[in-house]
GROMACS .gro file of C-alpha atoms in nm:
model
  327
    1UNK     CA    1   0.000  -0.002   0.009
    2UNK     CA    2   0.130   0.358  -0.083
    3UNK     CA    3   0.125   0.622   0.161
    4UNK     CA    4   0.078   0.965   0.034
    5UNK     CA    5   0.124   1.304   0.202
    6UNK     CA    6  -0.102   1.613   0.130
    7UNK     CA    7  -0.048   1.933   0.262
    8UNK     CA    8  -0.368   2.154   0.263
    9UNK     CA    9  -0.596   1.829   0.271
   10UNK     CA   10  -0.883   2.068   0.418
   11UNK     CA   11  -0.906   2.278   0.102
   12UNK     CA   12  -1.081   2.222  -0.227
   13UNK     CA   13  -0.827   2.034  -0.403
   14UNK     CA   14  -0.673   1.860  -0.091
   15UNK     CA   15  -1.038   1.678  -0.075
   16UNK     CA   16  -1.072   1.556  -0.374
   17UNK     CA   17  -0.725   1.441  -0.408
   18UNK     CA   18  -0.755   1.282  -0.121
   19UNK     CA   19  -1.080   1.040  -0.207
   20UNK     CA   20  -0.890   0.946  -0.538
   21UNK     CA   21  -0.580   0.867  -0.336
   22UNK     CA   22  -0.801   0.648  -0.119
   23UNK     CA   23  -0.986   0.515  -0.444
   24UNK     CA   24  -0.638   0.375  -0.553
   25UNK     CA   25  -0.590   0.231  -0.210
   26UNK     CA   26  -0.362   0.455  -0.045
   27UNK     CA   27  -0.265   0.513   0.271
   28UNK     CA   28  -0.370   0.881   0.322
   29UNK     CA   29  -0.213   1.135   0.546
   30UNK     CA   30  -0.271   1.517   0.523
   31UNK     CA   31  -0.116   1.810   0.710
   32UNK     CA   32  -0.261   2.114   0.937
   33UNK     CA   33  -0.163   2.390   1.105
   34UNK     CA   34  -0.206   2.434   1.443
   35UNK     CA   35  -0.342   2.763   1.457
   36UNK     CA   36  -0.535   2.698   1.146
   37UNK     CA   37  -0.889   2.835   1.179
   38UNK     CA   38  -0.966   2.633   0.846
   39UNK     CA   39  -1.266   2.403   0.891
   40UNK     CA   40  -1.268   2.046   0.804
   41UNK     CA   41  -1.571   2.048   0.642
   42UNK     CA   42  -1.479   1.921   0.303
   43UNK     CA   43  -1.280   1.643   0.440
   44UNK     CA   44  -1.578   1.593   0.707
   45UNK     CA   45  -1.710   1.245   0.562
   46UNK     CA   46  -1.348   1.114   0.484
   47UNK     CA   47  -1.215   1.155   0.874
   48UNK     CA   48  -1.221   0.762   0.936
   49UNK     CA   49  -1.033   0.713   0.679
   50UNK     CA   50  -0.748   0.943   0.667
   51UNK     CA   51  -0.501   1.042   0.923
   52UNK     CA   52  -0.448   1.422   0.969
   53UNK     CA   53  -0.127   1.536   1.171
   54UNK     CA   54   0.007   1.914   1.267
   55UNK     CA   55   0.251   2.080   1.081
   56UNK     CA   56   0.326   2.389   0.939
   57UNK     CA   57   0.512   2.492   0.589
   58UNK     CA   58   0.748   2.776   0.817
   59UNK     CA   59   0.833   2.518   1.084
   60UNK     CA   60   1.116   2.328   0.874
   61UNK     CA   61   1.171   2.107   1.205
   62UNK     CA   62   0.790   1.989   1.187
   63UNK     CA   63   0.840   1.914   0.825
   64UNK     CA   64   1.102   1.718   0.887
   65UNK     CA   65   0.978   1.509   1.195
   66UNK     CA   66   0.652   1.459   0.985
   67UNK     CA   67   0.827   1.288   0.713
   68UNK     CA   68   1.068   1.056   0.891
   69UNK     CA   69   0.736   0.970   1.144
   70UNK     CA   70   0.494   0.876   0.814
   71UNK     CA   71   0.780   0.756   0.521
   72UNK     CA   72   0.578   0.853   0.264
   73UNK     CA   73   0.584   0.767  -0.108
   74UNK     CA   74   0.447   1.045  -0.255
   75UNK     CA   75   0.413   1.423  -0.098
   76UNK     CA   76   0.174   1.648  -0.299
   77UNK     CA   77   0.219   2.029  -0.139
   78UNK     CA   78  -0.124   2.214  -0.218
   79UNK     CA   79  -0.056   2.433   0.091
   80UNK     CA   80  -0.070   2.799   0.018
   81UNK     CA   81  -0.211   3.144   0.066
   82UNK     CA   82  -0.415   3.072  -0.220
   83UNK     CA   83  -0.657   3.373  -0.241
   84UNK     CA   84  -0.532   3.697  -0.503
   85UNK     CA   85  -0.660   3.949  -0.379
   86UNK     CA   86  -0.534   3.857  -0.023
   87UNK     CA   87  -0.178   3.827  -0.151
   88UNK     CA   88  -0.185   4.243  -0.191
   89UNK     CA   89  -0.315   4.320   0.156
   90UNK     CA   90  -0.090   4.052   0.273
   91UNK     CA   91   0.211   3.998   0.032
   92UNK     CA   92   0.464   3.911   0.279
   93UNK     CA   93   0.310   3.630   0.412
   94UNK     CA   94   0.157   3.501   0.081
   95UNK     CA   95   0.563   3.495  -0.018
   96UNK     CA   96   0.668   3.307   0.301
   97UNK     CA   97   0.389   3.029   0.296
   98UNK     CA   98   0.366   3.062  -0.110
   99UNK     CA   99   0.705   3.083  -0.241
  100UNK     CA  100   0.956   3.021   0.072
  101UNK     CA  101   0.727   2.724   0.207
  102UNK     CA  102   0.795   2.516  -0.136
  103UNK     CA  103   1.162   2.556  -0.057
  104UNK     CA  104   1.146   2.400   0.317
  105UNK     CA  105   0.931   2.092   0.174
  106UNK     CA  106   1.205   2.037  -0.080
  107UNK     CA  107   1.476   2.052   0.156
  108UNK     CA  108   1.309   1.812   0.389
  109UNK     CA  109   1.249   1.536   0.161
  110UNK     CA  110   1.611   1.586   0.033
  111UNK     CA  111   1.747   1.549   0.392
  112UNK     CA  112   1.511   1.287   0.466
  113UNK     CA  113   1.453   1.054   0.181
  114UNK     CA  114   1.564   1.202  -0.159
  115UNK     CA  115   1.327   0.933  -0.308
  116UNK     CA  116   0.988   1.049  -0.230
  117UNK     CA  117   0.796   1.189  -0.546
  118UNK     CA  118   0.699   1.550  -0.487
  119UNK     CA  119   0.429   1.758  -0.615
  120UNK     CA  120   0.383   2.122  -0.686
  121UNK     CA  121   0.109   2.281  -0.689
  122UNK     CA  122   0.167   2.589  -0.982
  123UNK     CA  123  -0.070   2.809  -1.097
  124UNK     CA  124  -0.161   2.963  -1.434
  125UNK     CA  125  -0.138   3.292  -1.256
  126UNK     CA  126   0.275   3.278  -1.304
  127UNK     CA  127   0.115   3.377  -1.672
  128UNK     CA  128   0.000   3.719  -1.554
  129UNK     CA  129   0.015   3.973  -1.827
  130UNK     CA  130  -0.010   3.668  -2.096
  131UNK     CA  131   0.282   3.665  -2.370
  132UNK     CA  132   0.176   3.386  -2.554
  133UNK     CA  133  -0.224   3.268  -2.655
  134UNK     CA  134  -0.261   2.983  -2.567
  135UNK     CA  135  -0.050   2.922  -2.280
  136UNK     CA  136   0.194   2.585  -2.236
  137UNK     CA  137   0.465   2.512  -2.056
  138UNK     CA  138   0.714   2.699  -2.209
  139UNK     CA  139   0.534   3.033  -2.228
  140UNK     CA  140   0.727   3.261  -2.014
  141UNK     CA  141   0.564   3.425  -1.680
  142UNK     CA  142   0.483   3.764  -1.616
  143UNK     CA  143   0.266   3.762  -1.269
  144UNK     CA  144   0.076   4.025  -1.220
  145UNK     CA  145  -0.004   3.975  -0.791
  146UNK     CA  146   0.211   3.884  -0.502
  147UNK     CA  147   0.038   3.523  -0.537
  148UNK     CA  148   0.208   3.503  -0.940
  149UNK     CA  149   0.485   3.584  -0.797
  150UNK     CA  150   0.491   3.386  -0.492
  151UNK     CA  151   0.405   3.094  -0.708
  152UNK     CA  152   0.656   3.162  -0.990
  153UNK     CA  153   0.944   3.099  -0.712
  154UNK     CA  154   0.785   2.774  -0.601
  155UNK     CA  155   0.765   2.670  -0.937
  156UNK     CA  156   1.134   2.705  -1.022
  157UNK     CA  157   1.247   2.595  -0.682
  158UNK     CA  158   1.098   2.284  -0.751
  159UNK     CA  159   1.250   2.274  -1.116
  160UNK     CA  160   1.556   2.361  -0.936
  161UNK     CA  161   1.561   2.050  -0.716
  162UNK     CA  162   1.460   1.848  -0.981
  163UNK     CA  163   1.760   1.935  -1.167
  164UNK     CA  164   2.036   2.004  -0.908
  165UNK     CA  165   1.959   1.729  -0.672
  166UNK     CA  166   1.780   1.467  -0.916
  167UNK     CA  167   1.463   1.453  -0.683
  168UNK     CA  168   1.122   1.331  -0.837
  169UNK     CA  169   0.986   1.651  -0.848
  170UNK     CA  170   0.710   1.790  -1.100
  171UNK     CA  171   0.523   2.087  -1.131
  172UNK     CA  172   0.125   2.070  -1.238
  173UNK     CA  173   0.048   2.467  -1.373
  174UNK     CA  174  -0.320   2.406  -1.299
  175UNK     CA  175  -0.543   2.681  -1.468
  176UNK     CA  176  -0.882   2.789  -1.243
  177UNK     CA  177  -1.046   2.493  -1.123
  178UNK     CA  178  -1.340   2.495  -0.948
  179UNK     CA  179  -1.578   2.262  -0.755
  180UNK     CA  180  -1.935   2.273  -0.495
  181UNK     CA  181  -1.605   2.284  -0.263
  182UNK     CA  182  -1.483   2.616  -0.362
  183UNK     CA  183  -1.437   2.871  -0.095
  184UNK     CA  184  -1.690   3.150  -0.062
  185UNK     CA  185  -1.460   3.447  -0.127
  186UNK     CA  186  -1.344   3.301  -0.523
  187UNK     CA  187  -1.545   3.442  -0.779
  188UNK     CA  188  -1.696   3.131  -0.920
  189UNK     CA  189  -1.858   3.031  -0.584
  190UNK     CA  190  -1.930   3.386  -0.502
  191UNK     CA  191  -2.145   3.378  -0.803
  192UNK     CA  192  -2.320   3.074  -0.774
  193UNK     CA  193  -2.375   3.126  -0.407
  194UNK     CA  194  -2.546   3.469  -0.462
  195UNK     CA  195  -2.744   3.361  -0.754
  196UNK     CA  196  -2.913   3.051  -0.503
  197UNK     CA  197  -2.964   3.363  -0.202
  198UNK     CA  198  -3.120   3.619  -0.460
  199UNK     CA  199  -3.346   3.284  -0.585
  200UNK     CA  200  -3.473   3.198  -0.264
  201UNK     CA  201  -3.468   3.600  -0.111
  202UNK     CA  202  -3.225   3.651   0.083
  203UNK     CA  203  -3.056   3.907  -0.108
  204UNK     CA  204  -3.094   4.123  -0.421
  205UNK     CA  205  -2.749   4.236  -0.483
  206UNK     CA  206  -2.440   4.154  -0.572
  207UNK     CA  207  -2.118   4.318  -0.647
  208UNK     CA  208  -1.850   4.229  -0.871
  209UNK     CA  209  -1.522   4.385  -0.989
  210UNK     CA  210  -1.431   4.301  -1.387
  211UNK     CA  211  -1.656   4.139  -1.620
  212UNK     CA  212  -1.450   4.119  -1.913
  213UNK     CA  213  -1.150   3.869  -1.707
  214UNK     CA  214  -1.135   3.548  -1.898
  215UNK     CA  215  -1.011   3.244  -1.720
  216UNK     CA  216  -0.968   2.892  -1.839
  217UNK     CA  217  -1.243   2.750  -1.564
  218UNK     CA  218  -1.223   2.301  -1.489
  219UNK     CA  219  -1.343   2.082  -1.245
  220UNK     CA  220  -1.133   2.020  -0.933
  221UNK     CA  221  -1.221   1.680  -0.973
  222UNK     CA  222  -1.088   1.642  -1.289
  223UNK     CA  223  -0.714   1.841  -1.229
  224UNK     CA  224  -0.657   1.612  -0.867
  225UNK     CA  225  -0.646   1.340  -1.135
  226UNK     CA  226  -0.376   1.488  -1.360
  227UNK     CA  227  -0.172   1.549  -1.017
  228UNK     CA  228  -0.182   1.153  -0.953
  229UNK     CA  229  -0.090   1.059  -1.282
  230UNK     CA  230   0.236   1.293  -1.287
  231UNK     CA  231   0.401   1.098  -0.992
  232UNK     CA  232   0.331   0.790  -1.180
  233UNK     CA  233   0.559   0.871  -1.498
  234UNK     CA  234   0.874   0.725  -1.533
  235UNK     CA  235   1.035   1.056  -1.551
  236UNK     CA  236   0.931   1.380  -1.355
  237UNK     CA  237   0.839   1.704  -1.559
  238UNK     CA  238   0.594   1.973  -1.527
  239UNK     CA  239   0.284   2.006  -1.719
  240UNK     CA  240  -0.036   2.265  -1.771
  241UNK     CA  241  -0.346   2.142  -1.663
  242UNK     CA  242  -0.659   2.322  -1.849
  243UNK     CA  243  -0.935   2.323  -2.078
  244UNK     CA  244  -0.831   2.485  -2.329
  245UNK     CA  245  -1.126   2.741  -2.334
  246UNK     CA  246  -1.170   3.061  -2.215
  247UNK     CA  247  -1.473   3.239  -2.079
  248UNK     CA  248  -1.583   3.578  -1.897
  249UNK     CA  249  -1.657   3.647  -1.585
  250UNK     CA  250  -1.994   3.781  -1.714
  251UNK     CA  251  -2.052   3.452  -1.866
  252UNK     CA  252  -2.041   3.283  -1.555
  253UNK     CA  253  -2.272   3.502  -1.419
  254UNK     CA  254  -2.544   3.472  -1.729
  255UNK     CA  255  -2.487   3.065  -1.635
  256UNK     CA  256  -2.560   3.053  -1.312
  257UNK     CA  257  -2.852   3.314  -1.279
  258UNK     CA  258  -2.944   3.156  -1.572
  259UNK     CA  259  -3.001   2.833  -1.413
  260UNK     CA  260  -3.233   2.977  -1.122
  261UNK     CA  261  -3.412   3.174  -1.415
  262UNK     CA  262  -3.261   3.507  -1.327
  263UNK     CA  263  -3.208   3.837  -1.486
  264UNK     CA  264  -2.811   3.868  -1.431
  265UNK     CA  265  -2.831   4.270  -1.463
  266UNK     CA  266  -3.147   4.280  -1.270
  267UNK     CA  267  -2.906   4.196  -0.978
  268UNK     CA  268  -2.553   4.228  -1.059
  269UNK     CA  269  -2.377   4.590  -0.996
  270UNK     CA  270  -2.016   4.663  -1.055
  271UNK     CA  271  -1.814   4.776  -0.733
  272UNK     CA  272  -1.447   4.889  -0.779
  273UNK     CA  273  -1.364   4.703  -0.434
  274UNK     CA  274  -1.347   4.383  -0.613
  275UNK     CA  275  -1.131   4.561  -0.864
  276UNK     CA  276  -0.704   4.435  -0.870
  277UNK     CA  277  -0.453   4.657  -0.928
  278UNK     CA  278  -0.333   4.448  -1.178
  279UNK     CA  279  -0.559   4.229  -1.363
  280UNK     CA  280  -0.481   3.915  -1.512
  281UNK     CA  281  -0.734   4.004  -1.838
  282UNK     CA  282  -0.686   3.666  -2.072
  283UNK     CA  283  -0.583   3.315  -1.946
  284UNK     CA  284  -0.664   3.029  -2.172
  285UNK     CA  285  -0.405   2.718  -2.140
  286UNK     CA  286  -0.312   2.464  -2.376
  287UNK     CA  287  -0.297   2.085  -2.241
  288UNK     CA  288  -0.169   1.915  -2.501
  289UNK     CA  289   0.154   1.767  -2.312
  290UNK     CA  290  -0.086   1.649  -2.053
  291UNK     CA  291  -0.309   1.459  -2.330
  292UNK     CA  292   0.036   1.313  -2.518
  293UNK     CA  293   0.199   1.216  -2.192
  294UNK     CA  294  -0.029   1.132  -1.914
  295UNK     CA  295  -0.322   1.052  -2.107
  296UNK     CA  296  -0.548   1.354  -1.914
  297UNK     CA  297  -0.803   1.495  -2.068
  298UNK     CA  298  -1.109   1.733  -1.877
  299UNK     CA  299  -1.425   1.576  -1.853
  300UNK     CA  300  -1.622   1.823  -1.708
  301UNK     CA  301  -1.665   2.162  -1.943
  302UNK     CA  302  -1.782   2.545  -1.848
  303UNK     CA  303  -2.155   2.528  -1.815
  304UNK     CA  304  -2.190   2.184  -1.698
  305UNK     CA  305  -1.939   2.294  -1.426
  306UNK     CA  306  -2.121   2.608  -1.350
  307UNK     CA  307  -2.463   2.435  -1.343
  308UNK     CA  308  -2.324   2.196  -1.092
  309UNK     CA  309  -2.192   2.447  -0.884
  310UNK     CA  310  -2.535   2.605  -0.856
  311UNK     CA  311  -2.765   2.320  -0.799
  312UNK     CA  312  -2.488   2.236  -0.514
  313UNK     CA  313  -2.564   2.595  -0.374
  314UNK     CA  314  -2.962   2.567  -0.373
  315UNK     CA  315  -2.943   2.265  -0.187
  316UNK     CA  316  -2.720   2.410   0.061
  317UNK     CA  317  -2.918   2.718   0.106
  318UNK     CA  318  -3.224   2.520   0.110
  319UNK     CA  319  -3.125   2.286   0.404
  320UNK     CA  320  -3.022   2.612   0.606
  321UNK     CA  321  -3.312   2.786   0.590
  322UNK     CA  322  -3.519   2.446   0.633
  323UNK     CA  323  -3.238   2.440   0.959
  324UNK     CA  324  -3.395   2.801   1.060
  325UNK     CA  325  -3.050   2.921   1.034
  326UNK     CA  326  -3.008   3.336   0.977
  327UNK     CA  327  -2.849   3.508   0.646
   0.00000   0.00000   0.00000
């Protein structure tokens, strides 16, 4: 039985990855921070099947101790300060977790057991002001946020350790990926949640930023499968994981509100507070390399994904109403 350690296991990707690995017969371990306020609802249904350990990406010794204790075959480093707007208000913290935290984990692997296979969660935000359309593995990075800059560091330090110390270390350059488990602070879930609230008469308006921003949105459940496939190859490499489709925030809103029979233009307002200091205008990924070398393709497309999320939010809000909860 293979053992896997997932940092960021309480997040969207961590929960889907834990499910996938359990289905494949893995012994699954997750790292959680001692001071974390993160709730465990995403992995609540898995608590009896996984083992959680306290640790911190900023604490080198806790990482070494954890690896020595678990003796994992694979490590999936998904933990990060991952909300882009927060990276503007907390740029140093973002750099410590999202950039230097990767180095500390790689150092722990190198000194504890260099045979461990390591996955680093890179991001399409590294492309930022894109220099090529669509973006692929060879496209230069031009990050437009502290988060994107930190992810670029994490990406290149992973490449550096692979080339310098011969670690089996890969980076998945994942484009936006969503699900009903996405946090409410992210635009996709904000939109689907508000569509449900407005449909059920609990809200009347929703504020958004740039309606014309374009993203390549896929399903998180598909993307964790790509992560696993990367660590099953004979040689480590980096892969773009995307859908090769781009959609605007306006399209996202149209589909979500249309799903519940609402005219979005009656309920959506532009709020300058949600406009980023430096916007990423267009992201669209070419996943051809992942298709050829990993046999991976997305199975859930944009409209299906957004409708899936709206349906889940309608059920959640209706259940909360039935339970007498306040909004």
